[in-house]
């Protein structure tokens, strides 16, 4: 007997899926979750790109360029539309776009919890718990890809849950399946890590197979919607092949279909997946558990109650959440990147579902003992547990990235002559933290137009030269030296040095007509 068949009786009967009065309650829960978070994100969003990928992604969106792999065409196109909104700076408009995506993701998560727990309070608190996690908050106030990814994860889980919900009308199931196909297609076209979400949809469909099996026409319609969701990928070949290449707004040239596919699949990053040895797994698991604690802190104590007290109607969704966490751990536990925490966002979303169902289960038991007073006490207690850590996160998140990157560009404008050449070999700082805010200032705000800005990848160091090969490194270095106007004699002398010493040699031997600056403590302090 399936869980849905076991789920009978007044207390455990599922709510009427999103129609009638339940539809109105869902709308209220979504609004009560998304609107406060949107206001919070808008108030804490910066008017300048943070010193990370935000400057590059903003420039690609504002100038319709090509971002780093996987290209993020959907974010680029949505970002271009957002730049036309007459509010604040271009950076603030783009930050508002991801704020809207993050708030909407939390609103859908709240409705998803409502479907299982039948508690509007639990739904709202679940959405707020997820929205106040440091990672989602930060990525909903700085133009990045992860809040939009969270939106598609929540949308796919919600569409699947409603499509196979026992009380959804037969005439409506096909529409929700179509929305599911569209959500999956858009999710995959936006961020390839969405692949990890697909196994989580299986428990929901499997549990609901007794009440509905899609017809051939419904499946075909959903497949068409899925393909429609993949169409943003077409932006990359169209932009690369039919419009002029701009090296500052386009990450790289994409001269062929295979180059486009390599860019879309992030071929260069695959080696960072699963690079760990079995002996390192305990350390990585500790890092993963620490990340969960940093996001939810004391609220994690409610997650076991979600497993123990959740009604049978919630089991398919909680199984899906468990699968989502399991696949996420397998794929990204050892992902060798600095910002590894953002790749745990599916786990955070799944954990929020466990916490929300824990809130709903405890609240229901409390109401049986002490009526509405018990429910109010639980809601107040959880709210305090939620808001206390959130208040401490405001100073760090609300100023995320703005002072350093903006002040850095302002200092550059004051100290550099208009015809200067700046070569950043990244000896003193991260190349993205240096180059991307300057890229935004030059390409979006039109500043420092007379200055030639070169970044470290044009003058390879020892490590990158070894990786790409000495002939390629020498060719890149020669091109850069030619652009600076240095004499052939000095060029030969610089190239005679090992890659790691060429910057110092260039500074010592430079005899070009324009003033040359390079990274140093004086320039980058």
PDB file of N, CA, C and O in Angstrom, residues 368-425:
ATOM      1  N   UNK A 368      -2.552  20.259  20.407  1.00  0.00           N
ATOM      2  CA  UNK A 368      -3.390  19.226  21.018  1.00  0.00           C
ATOM      3  C   UNK A 368      -3.351  19.299  22.537  1.00  0.00           C
ATOM      4  O   UNK A 368      -4.318  18.947  23.210  1.00  0.00           O
ATOM      5  N   UNK A 369      -2.215  19.767  23.071  1.00  0.00           N
ATOM      6  CA  UNK A 369      -2.055  19.824  24.516  1.00  0.00           C
ATOM      7  C   UNK A 369      -2.619  21.116  25.097  1.00  0.00           C
ATOM      8  O   UNK A 369      -3.367  21.099  26.082  1.00  0.00           O
ATOM      9  N   UNK A 370      -2.267  22.245  24.491  1.00  0.00           N
ATOM     10  CA  UNK A 370      -2.650  23.534  25.074  1.00  0.00           C
ATOM     11  C   UNK A 370      -3.356  24.456  24.089  1.00  0.00           C
ATOM     12  O   UNK A 370      -3.432  25.662  24.322  1.00  0.00           O
ATOM     13  N   UNK A 371      -3.865  23.925  23.006  1.00  0.00           N
ATOM     14  CA  UNK A 371      -4.634  24.729  22.062  1.00  0.00           C
ATOM     15  C   UNK A 371      -3.785  25.746  21.329  1.00  0.00           C
ATOM     16  O   UNK A 371      -2.582  25.568  21.120  1.00  0.00           O
ATOM     17  N   UNK A 372      -4.410  26.862  20.981  1.00  0.00           N
ATOM     18  CA  UNK A 372      -3.720  27.883  20.191  1.00  0.00           C
ATOM     19  C   UNK A 372      -2.557  28.505  20.943  1.00  0.00           C
ATOM     20  O   UNK A 372      -1.573  28.933  20.330  1.00  0.00           O
ATOM     21  N   UNK A 373      -2.642  28.551  22.263  1.00  0.00           N
ATOM     22  CA  UNK A 373      -1.545  29.128  23.038  1.00  0.00           C
ATOM     23  C   UNK A 373      -0.253  28.359  22.807  1.00  0.00           C
ATOM     24  O   UNK A 373       0.839  28.941  22.729  1.00  0.00           O
ATOM     25  N   UNK A 374      -0.356  27.023  22.692  1.00  0.00           N
ATOM     26  CA  UNK A 374       0.830  26.231  22.412  1.00  0.00           C
ATOM     27  C   UNK A 374       1.417  26.534  21.056  1.00  0.00           C
ATOM     28  O   UNK A 374       2.640  26.629  20.905  1.00  0.00           O
ATOM     29  N   UNK A 375       0.564  26.708  20.048  1.00  0.00           N
ATOM     30  CA  UNK A 375       1.058  27.048  18.714  1.00  0.00           C
ATOM     31  C   UNK A 375       1.751  28.397  18.707  1.00  0.00           C
ATOM     32  O   UNK A 375       2.805  28.569  18.091  1.00  0.00           O
ATOM     33  N   UNK A 376       1.169  29.368  19.407  1.00  0.00           N
ATOM     34  CA  UNK A 376       1.771  30.706  19.475  1.00  0.00           C
ATOM     35  C   UNK A 376       3.130  30.640  20.159  1.00  0.00           C
ATOM     36  O   UNK A 376       4.098  31.276  19.716  1.00  0.00           O
ATOM     37  N   UNK A 377       3.221  29.864  21.229  1.00  0.00           N
ATOM     38  CA  UNK A 377       4.489  29.751  21.942  1.00  0.00           C
ATOM     39  C   UNK A 377       5.573  29.152  21.054  1.00  0.00           C
ATOM     40  O   UNK A 377       6.717  29.622  21.045  1.00  0.00           O
ATOM     41  N   UNK A 378       5.217  28.104  20.302  1.00  0.00           N
ATOM     42  CA  UNK A 378       6.183  27.495  19.387  1.00  0.00           C
ATOM     43  C   UNK A 378       6.604  28.497  18.318  1.00  0.00           C
ATOM     44  O   UNK A 378       7.795  28.630  17.996  1.00  0.00           O
ATOM     45  N   UNK A 379       5.640  29.223  17.745  1.00  0.00           N
ATOM     46  CA  UNK A 379       5.955  30.192  16.689  1.00  0.00           C
ATOM     47  C   UNK A 379       6.871  31.293  17.209  1.00  0.00           C
ATOM     48  O   UNK A 379       7.835  31.689  16.539  1.00  0.00           O
ATOM     49  N   UNK A 380       6.599  31.773  18.425  1.00  0.00           N
ATOM     50  CA  UNK A 380       7.427  32.831  19.001  1.00  0.00           C
ATOM     51  C   UNK A 380       8.837  32.310  19.268  1.00  0.00           C
ATOM     52  O   UNK A 380       9.839  32.980  18.982  1.00  0.00           O
ATOM     53  N   UNK A 381       8.936  31.107  19.830  1.00  0.00           N
ATOM     54  CA  UNK A 381      10.245  30.538  20.118  1.00  0.00           C
ATOM     55  C   UNK A 381      11.090  30.346  18.875  1.00  0.00           C
ATOM     56  O   UNK A 381      12.283  30.682  18.852  1.00  0.00           O
ATOM     57  N   UNK A 382      10.484  29.815  17.815  1.00  0.00           N
ATOM     58  CA  UNK A 382      11.226  29.599  16.567  1.00  0.00           C
ATOM     59  C   UNK A 382      11.615  30.939  15.941  1.00  0.00           C
ATOM     60  O   UNK A 382      12.722  31.088  15.391  1.00  0.00           O
ATOM     61  N   UNK A 383      10.724  31.926  16.042  1.00  0.00           N
ATOM     62  CA  UNK A 383      11.032  33.247  15.484  1.00  0.00           C
ATOM     63  C   UNK A 383      12.242  33.855  16.168  1.00  0.00           C
ATOM     64  O   UNK A 383      13.111  34.450  15.519  1.00  0.00           O
ATOM     65  N   UNK A 384      12.324  33.708  17.477  1.00  0.00           N
ATOM     66  CA  UNK A 384      13.485  34.214  18.206  1.00  0.00           C
ATOM     67  C   UNK A 384      14.751  33.483  17.767  1.00  0.00           C
ATOM     68  O   UNK A 384      15.800  34.100  17.529  1.00  0.00           O
ATOM     69  N   UNK A 385      14.669  32.159  17.652  1.00  0.00           N
ATOM     70  CA  UNK A 385      15.816  31.371  17.189  1.00  0.00           C
ATOM     71  C   UNK A 385      16.231  31.777  15.783  1.00  0.00           C
ATOM     72  O   UNK A 385      17.413  31.681  15.417  1.00  0.00           O
ATOM     73  N   UNK A 386      15.277  32.251  14.997  1.00  0.00           N
ATOM     74  CA  UNK A 386      15.537  32.622  13.607  1.00  0.00           C
ATOM     75  C   UNK A 386      16.134  34.016  13.497  1.00  0.00           C
ATOM     76  O   UNK A 386      17.107  34.240  12.762  1.00  0.00           O
ATOM     77  N   UNK A 387      15.564  34.969  14.241  1.00  0.00           N
ATOM     78  CA  UNK A 387      15.945  36.363  14.067  1.00  0.00           C
ATOM     79  C   UNK A 387      17.217  36.729  14.815  1.00  0.00           C
ATOM     80  O   UNK A 387      17.941  37.630  14.397  1.00  0.00           O
ATOM     81  N   UNK A 388      17.488  36.042  15.924  1.00  0.00           N
ATOM     82  CA  UNK A 388      18.680  36.395  16.700  1.00  0.00           C
ATOM     83  C   UNK A 388      19.960  36.241  15.878  1.00  0.00           C
ATOM     84  O   UNK A 388      20.769  37.175  15.801  1.00  0.00           O
ATOM     85  N   UNK A 389      20.193  35.075  15.216  1.00  0.00           N
ATOM     86  CA  UNK A 389      21.391  35.003  14.357  1.00  0.00           C
ATOM     87  C   UNK A 389      21.303  35.932  13.148  1.00  0.00           C
ATOM     88  O   UNK A 389      22.315  36.478  12.711  1.00  0.00           O
ATOM     89  N   UNK A 390      20.084  36.104  12.609  1.00  0.00           N
ATOM     90  CA  UNK A 390      19.943  36.954  11.434  1.00  0.00           C
ATOM     91  C   UNK A 390      20.362  38.388  11.694  1.00  0.00           C
ATOM     92  O   UNK A 390      20.952  39.041  10.835  1.00  0.00           O
ATOM     93  N   UNK A 391      20.062  38.885  12.910  1.00  0.00           N
ATOM     94  CA  UNK A 391      20.431  40.264  13.234  1.00  0.00           C
ATOM     95  C   UNK A 391      21.943  40.445  13.255  1.00  0.00           C
ATOM     96  O   UNK A 391      22.460  41.503  12.873  1.00  0.00           O
ATOM     97  N   UNK A 392      22.664  39.427  13.683  1.00  0.00           N
ATOM     98  CA  UNK A 392      24.121  39.542  13.734  1.00  0.00           C
ATOM     99  C   UNK A 392      24.756  39.494  12.354  1.00  0.00           C
ATOM    100  O   UNK A 392      25.919  39.882  12.193  1.00  0.00           O
ATOM    101  N   UNK A 393      24.021  39.007  11.356  1.00  0.00           N
ATOM    102  CA  UNK A 393      24.580  38.886  10.008  1.00  0.00           C
ATOM    103  C   UNK A 393      24.437  40.172   9.197  1.00  0.00           C
ATOM    104  O   UNK A 393      25.082  40.324   8.159  1.00  0.00           O
ATOM    105  N   UNK A 394      23.597  41.075   9.655  1.00  0.00           N
ATOM    106  CA  UNK A 394      23.331  42.285   8.876  1.00  0.00           C
ATOM    107  C   UNK A 394      24.597  43.088   8.571  1.00  0.00           C
ATOM    108  O   UNK A 394      24.811  43.469   7.417  1.00  0.00           O
ATOM    109  N   UNK A 395      25.449  43.407   9.552  1.00  0.00           N
ATOM    110  CA  UNK A 395      26.609  44.254   9.222  1.00  0.00           C
ATOM    111  C   UNK A 395      27.502  43.656   8.146  1.00  0.00           C
ATOM    112  O   UNK A 395      27.989  44.366   7.270  1.00  0.00           O
ATOM    113  N   UNK A 396      27.708  42.329   8.196  1.00  0.00           N
ATOM    114  CA  UNK A 396      28.600  41.702   7.221  1.00  0.00           C
ATOM    115  C   UNK A 396      27.985  41.660   5.835  1.00  0.00           C
ATOM    116  O   UNK A 396      28.664  41.901   4.829  1.00  0.00           O
ATOM    117  N   UNK A 397      26.702  41.366   5.754  1.00  0.00           N
ATOM    118  CA  UNK A 397      26.066  41.191   4.447  1.00  0.00           C
ATOM    119  C   UNK A 397      25.699  42.522   3.818  1.00  0.00           C
ATOM    120  O   UNK A 397      25.820  42.710   2.607  1.00  0.00           O
ATOM    121  N   UNK A 398      25.262  43.483   4.619  1.00  0.00           N
ATOM    122  CA  UNK A 398      24.760  44.735   4.063  1.00  0.00           C
ATOM    123  C   UNK A 398      25.855  45.572   3.424  1.00  0.00           C
ATOM    124  O   UNK A 398      25.581  46.435   2.597  1.00  0.00           O
ATOM    125  N   UNK A 399      27.115  45.354   3.792  1.00  0.00           N
ATOM    126  CA  UNK A 399      28.231  46.090   3.183  1.00  0.00           C
ATOM    127  C   UNK A 399      29.064  45.182   2.294  1.00  0.00           C
ATOM    128  O   UNK A 399      30.222  45.479   2.016  1.00  0.00           O
ATOM    129  N   UNK A 400      28.479  44.103   1.837  1.00  0.00           N
ATOM    130  CA  UNK A 400      29.228  43.069   1.132  1.00  0.00           C
ATOM    131  C   UNK A 400      29.940  43.626  -0.097  1.00  0.00           C
ATOM    132  O   UNK A 400      29.325  43.963  -1.095  1.00  0.00           O
ATOM    133  N   UNK A 401      31.248  43.782  -0.004  1.00  0.00           N
ATOM    134  CA  UNK A 401      32.058  44.075  -1.176  1.00  0.00           C
ATOM    135  C   UNK A 401      32.141  45.519  -1.579  1.00  0.00           C
ATOM    136  O   UNK A 401      33.052  45.894  -2.293  1.00  0.00           O
ATOM    137  N   UNK A 402      31.224  46.383  -1.147  1.00  0.00           N
ATOM    138  CA  UNK A 402      31.178  47.727  -1.692  1.00  0.00           C
ATOM    139  C   UNK A 402      32.400  48.569  -1.341  1.00  0.00           C
ATOM    140  O   UNK A 402      32.990  49.186  -2.218  1.00  0.00           O
ATOM    141  N   UNK A 403      32.844  48.655  -0.082  1.00  0.00           N
ATOM    142  CA  UNK A 403      33.918  49.602   0.229  1.00  0.00           C
ATOM    143  C   UNK A 403      35.209  49.316  -0.515  1.00  0.00           C
ATOM    144  O   UNK A 403      35.783  50.215  -1.121  1.00  0.00           O
ATOM    145  N   UNK A 404      35.670  48.060  -0.502  1.00  0.00           N
ATOM    146  CA  UNK A 404      36.961  47.759  -1.108  1.00  0.00           C
ATOM    147  C   UNK A 404      36.963  48.043  -2.605  1.00  0.00           C
ATOM    148  O   UNK A 404      37.802  48.788  -3.115  1.00  0.00           O
ATOM    149  N   UNK A 405      36.032  47.450  -3.334  1.00  0.00           N
ATOM    150  CA  UNK A 405      36.090  47.535  -4.783  1.00  0.00           C
ATOM    151  C   UNK A 405      35.834  48.943  -5.283  1.00  0.00           C
ATOM    152  O   UNK A 405      36.497  49.418  -6.202  1.00  0.00           O
ATOM    153  N   UNK A 406      34.882  49.646  -4.688  1.00  0.00           N
ATOM    154  CA  UNK A 406      34.597  51.005  -5.155  1.00  0.00           C
ATOM    155  C   UNK A 406      35.734  51.953  -4.802  1.00  0.00           C
ATOM    156  O   UNK A 406      36.160  52.774  -5.634  1.00  0.00           O
ATOM    157  N   UNK A 407      36.228  51.867  -3.567  1.00  0.00           N
ATOM    158  CA  UNK A 407      37.319  52.748  -3.171  1.00  0.00           C
ATOM    159  C   UNK A 407      38.583  52.464  -3.978  1.00  0.00           C
ATOM    160  O   UNK A 407      39.352  53.383  -4.287  1.00  0.00           O
ATOM    161  N   UNK A 408      38.775  51.203  -4.332  1.00  0.00           N
ATOM    162  CA  UNK A 408      39.946  50.842  -5.132  1.00  0.00           C
ATOM    163  C   UNK A 408      39.893  51.531  -6.496  1.00  0.00           C
ATOM    164  O   UNK A 408      40.890  52.105  -6.952  1.00  0.00           O
ATOM    165  N   UNK A 409      38.751  51.475  -7.153  1.00  0.00           N
ATOM    166  CA  UNK A 409      38.610  52.117  -8.453  1.00  0.00           C
ATOM    167  C   UNK A 409      38.750  53.627  -8.326  1.00  0.00           C
ATOM    168  O   UNK A 409      39.382  54.289  -9.173  1.00  0.00           O
ATOM    169  N   UNK A 410      38.184  54.211  -7.266  1.00  0.00           N
ATOM    170  CA  UNK A 410      38.310  55.656  -7.064  1.00  0.00           C
ATOM    171  C   UNK A 410      39.774  56.068  -6.912  1.00  0.00           C
ATOM    172  O   UNK A 410      40.213  57.083  -7.475  1.00  0.00           O
ATOM    173  N   UNK A 411      40.549  55.274  -6.175  1.00  0.00           N
ATOM    174  CA  UNK A 411      41.972  55.584  -5.997  1.00  0.00           C
ATOM    175  C   UNK A 411      42.732  55.447  -7.313  1.00  0.00           C
ATOM    176  O   UNK A 411      43.639  56.236  -7.600  1.00  0.00           O
ATOM    177  N   UNK A 412      42.375  54.446  -8.098  1.00  0.00           N
ATOM    178  CA  UNK A 412      43.039  54.296  -9.389  1.00  0.00           C
ATOM    179  C   UNK A 412      42.826  55.524 -10.263  1.00  0.00           C
ATOM    180  O   UNK A 412      43.755  56.002 -10.920  1.00  0.00           O
ATOM    181  N   UNK A 413      41.607  56.013 -10.296  1.00  0.00           N
ATOM    182  CA  UNK A 413      41.319  57.178 -11.133  1.00  0.00           C
ATOM    183  C   UNK A 413      42.120  58.392 -10.685  1.00  0.00           C
ATOM    184  O   UNK A 413      42.530  59.226 -11.513  1.00  0.00           O
ATOM    185  N   UNK A 414      42.343  58.528  -9.395  1.00  0.00           N
ATOM    186  CA  UNK A 414      43.065  59.693  -8.882  1.00  0.00           C
ATOM    187  C   UNK A 414      44.566  59.601  -9.155  1.00  0.00           C
ATOM    188  O   UNK A 414      45.212  60.624  -9.424  1.00  0.00           O
ATOM    189  N   UNK A 415      45.116  58.391  -9.113  1.00  0.00           N
ATOM    190  CA  UNK A 415      46.566  58.261  -9.178  1.00  0.00           C
ATOM    191  C   UNK A 415      47.099  57.979 -10.578  1.00  0.00           C
ATOM    192  O   UNK A 415      48.290  58.199 -10.832  1.00  0.00           O
ATOM    193  N   UNK A 416      46.257  57.503 -11.501  1.00  0.00           N
ATOM    194  CA  UNK A 416      46.755  57.107 -12.811  1.00  0.00           C
ATOM    195  C   UNK A 416      46.536  58.203 -13.845  1.00  0.00           C
ATOM    196  O   UNK A 416      45.455  58.788 -13.920  1.00  0.00           O
ATOM    197  N   UNK A 417      47.548  58.489 -14.675  1.00  0.00           N
ATOM    198  CA  UNK A 417      47.343  59.430 -15.789  1.00  0.00           C
ATOM    199  C   UNK A 417      46.430  58.808 -16.837  1.00  0.00           C
ATOM    200  O   UNK A 417      46.298  57.583 -16.929  1.00  0.00           O
ATOM    201  N   UNK A 418      45.789  59.621 -17.666  1.00  0.00           N
ATOM    202  CA  UNK A 418      44.779  59.105 -18.595  1.00  0.00           C
ATOM    203  C   UNK A 418      45.323  58.176 -19.672  1.00  0.00           C
ATOM    204  O   UNK A 418      44.562  57.439 -20.286  1.00  0.00           O
ATOM    205  N   UNK A 419      46.626  58.195 -19.940  1.00  0.00           N
ATOM    206  CA  UNK A 419      47.186  57.329 -20.979  1.00  0.00           C
ATOM    207  C   UNK A 419      48.030  56.196 -20.406  1.00  0.00           C
ATOM    208  O   UNK A 419      48.906  55.657 -21.076  1.00  0.00           O
ATOM    209  N   UNK A 420      47.768  55.830 -19.162  1.00  0.00           N
ATOM    210  CA  UNK A 420      48.590  54.831 -18.491  1.00  0.00           C
ATOM    211  C   UNK A 420      48.288  53.426 -18.999  1.00  0.00           C
ATOM    212  O   UNK A 420      47.210  53.143 -19.522  1.00  0.00           O
ATOM    213  N   UNK A 421      49.270  52.554 -18.851  1.00  0.00           N
ATOM    214  CA  UNK A 421      49.101  51.119 -19.055  1.00  0.00           C
ATOM    215  C   UNK A 421      49.231  50.461 -17.678  1.00  0.00           C
ATOM    216  O   UNK A 421      50.226  50.679 -16.979  1.00  0.00           O
ATOM    217  N   UNK A 422      48.233  49.681 -17.294  1.00  0.00           N
ATOM    218  CA  UNK A 422      48.268  48.990 -16.004  1.00  0.00           C
ATOM    219  C   UNK A 422      48.324  47.496 -16.281  1.00  0.00           C
ATOM    220  O   UNK A 422      47.430  46.942 -16.935  1.00  0.00           O
ATOM    221  N   UNK A 423      49.363  46.854 -15.791  1.00  0.00           N
ATOM    222  CA  UNK A 423      49.511  45.407 -15.934  1.00  0.00           C
ATOM    223  C   UNK A 423      49.405  44.791 -14.547  1.00  0.00           C
ATOM    224  O   UNK A 423      50.256  45.030 -13.689  1.00  0.00           O
ATOM    225  N   UNK A 424      48.379  44.013 -14.342  1.00  0.00           N
ATOM    226  CA  UNK A 424      48.165  43.366 -13.045  1.00  0.00           C
ATOM    227  C   UNK A 424      48.637  41.930 -13.151  1.00  0.00           C
ATOM    228  O   UNK A 424      47.997  41.102 -13.796  1.00  0.00           O
ATOM    229  N   UNK A 425      49.767  41.647 -12.552  1.00  0.00           N
ATOM    230  CA  UNK A 425      50.292  40.292 -12.556  1.00  0.00           C
ATOM    231  C   UNK A 425      49.801  39.502 -11.352  1.00  0.00           C
ATOM    232  O   UNK A 425      50.169  38.355 -11.177  1.00  0.00           O
TER     233      UNK A 425
END
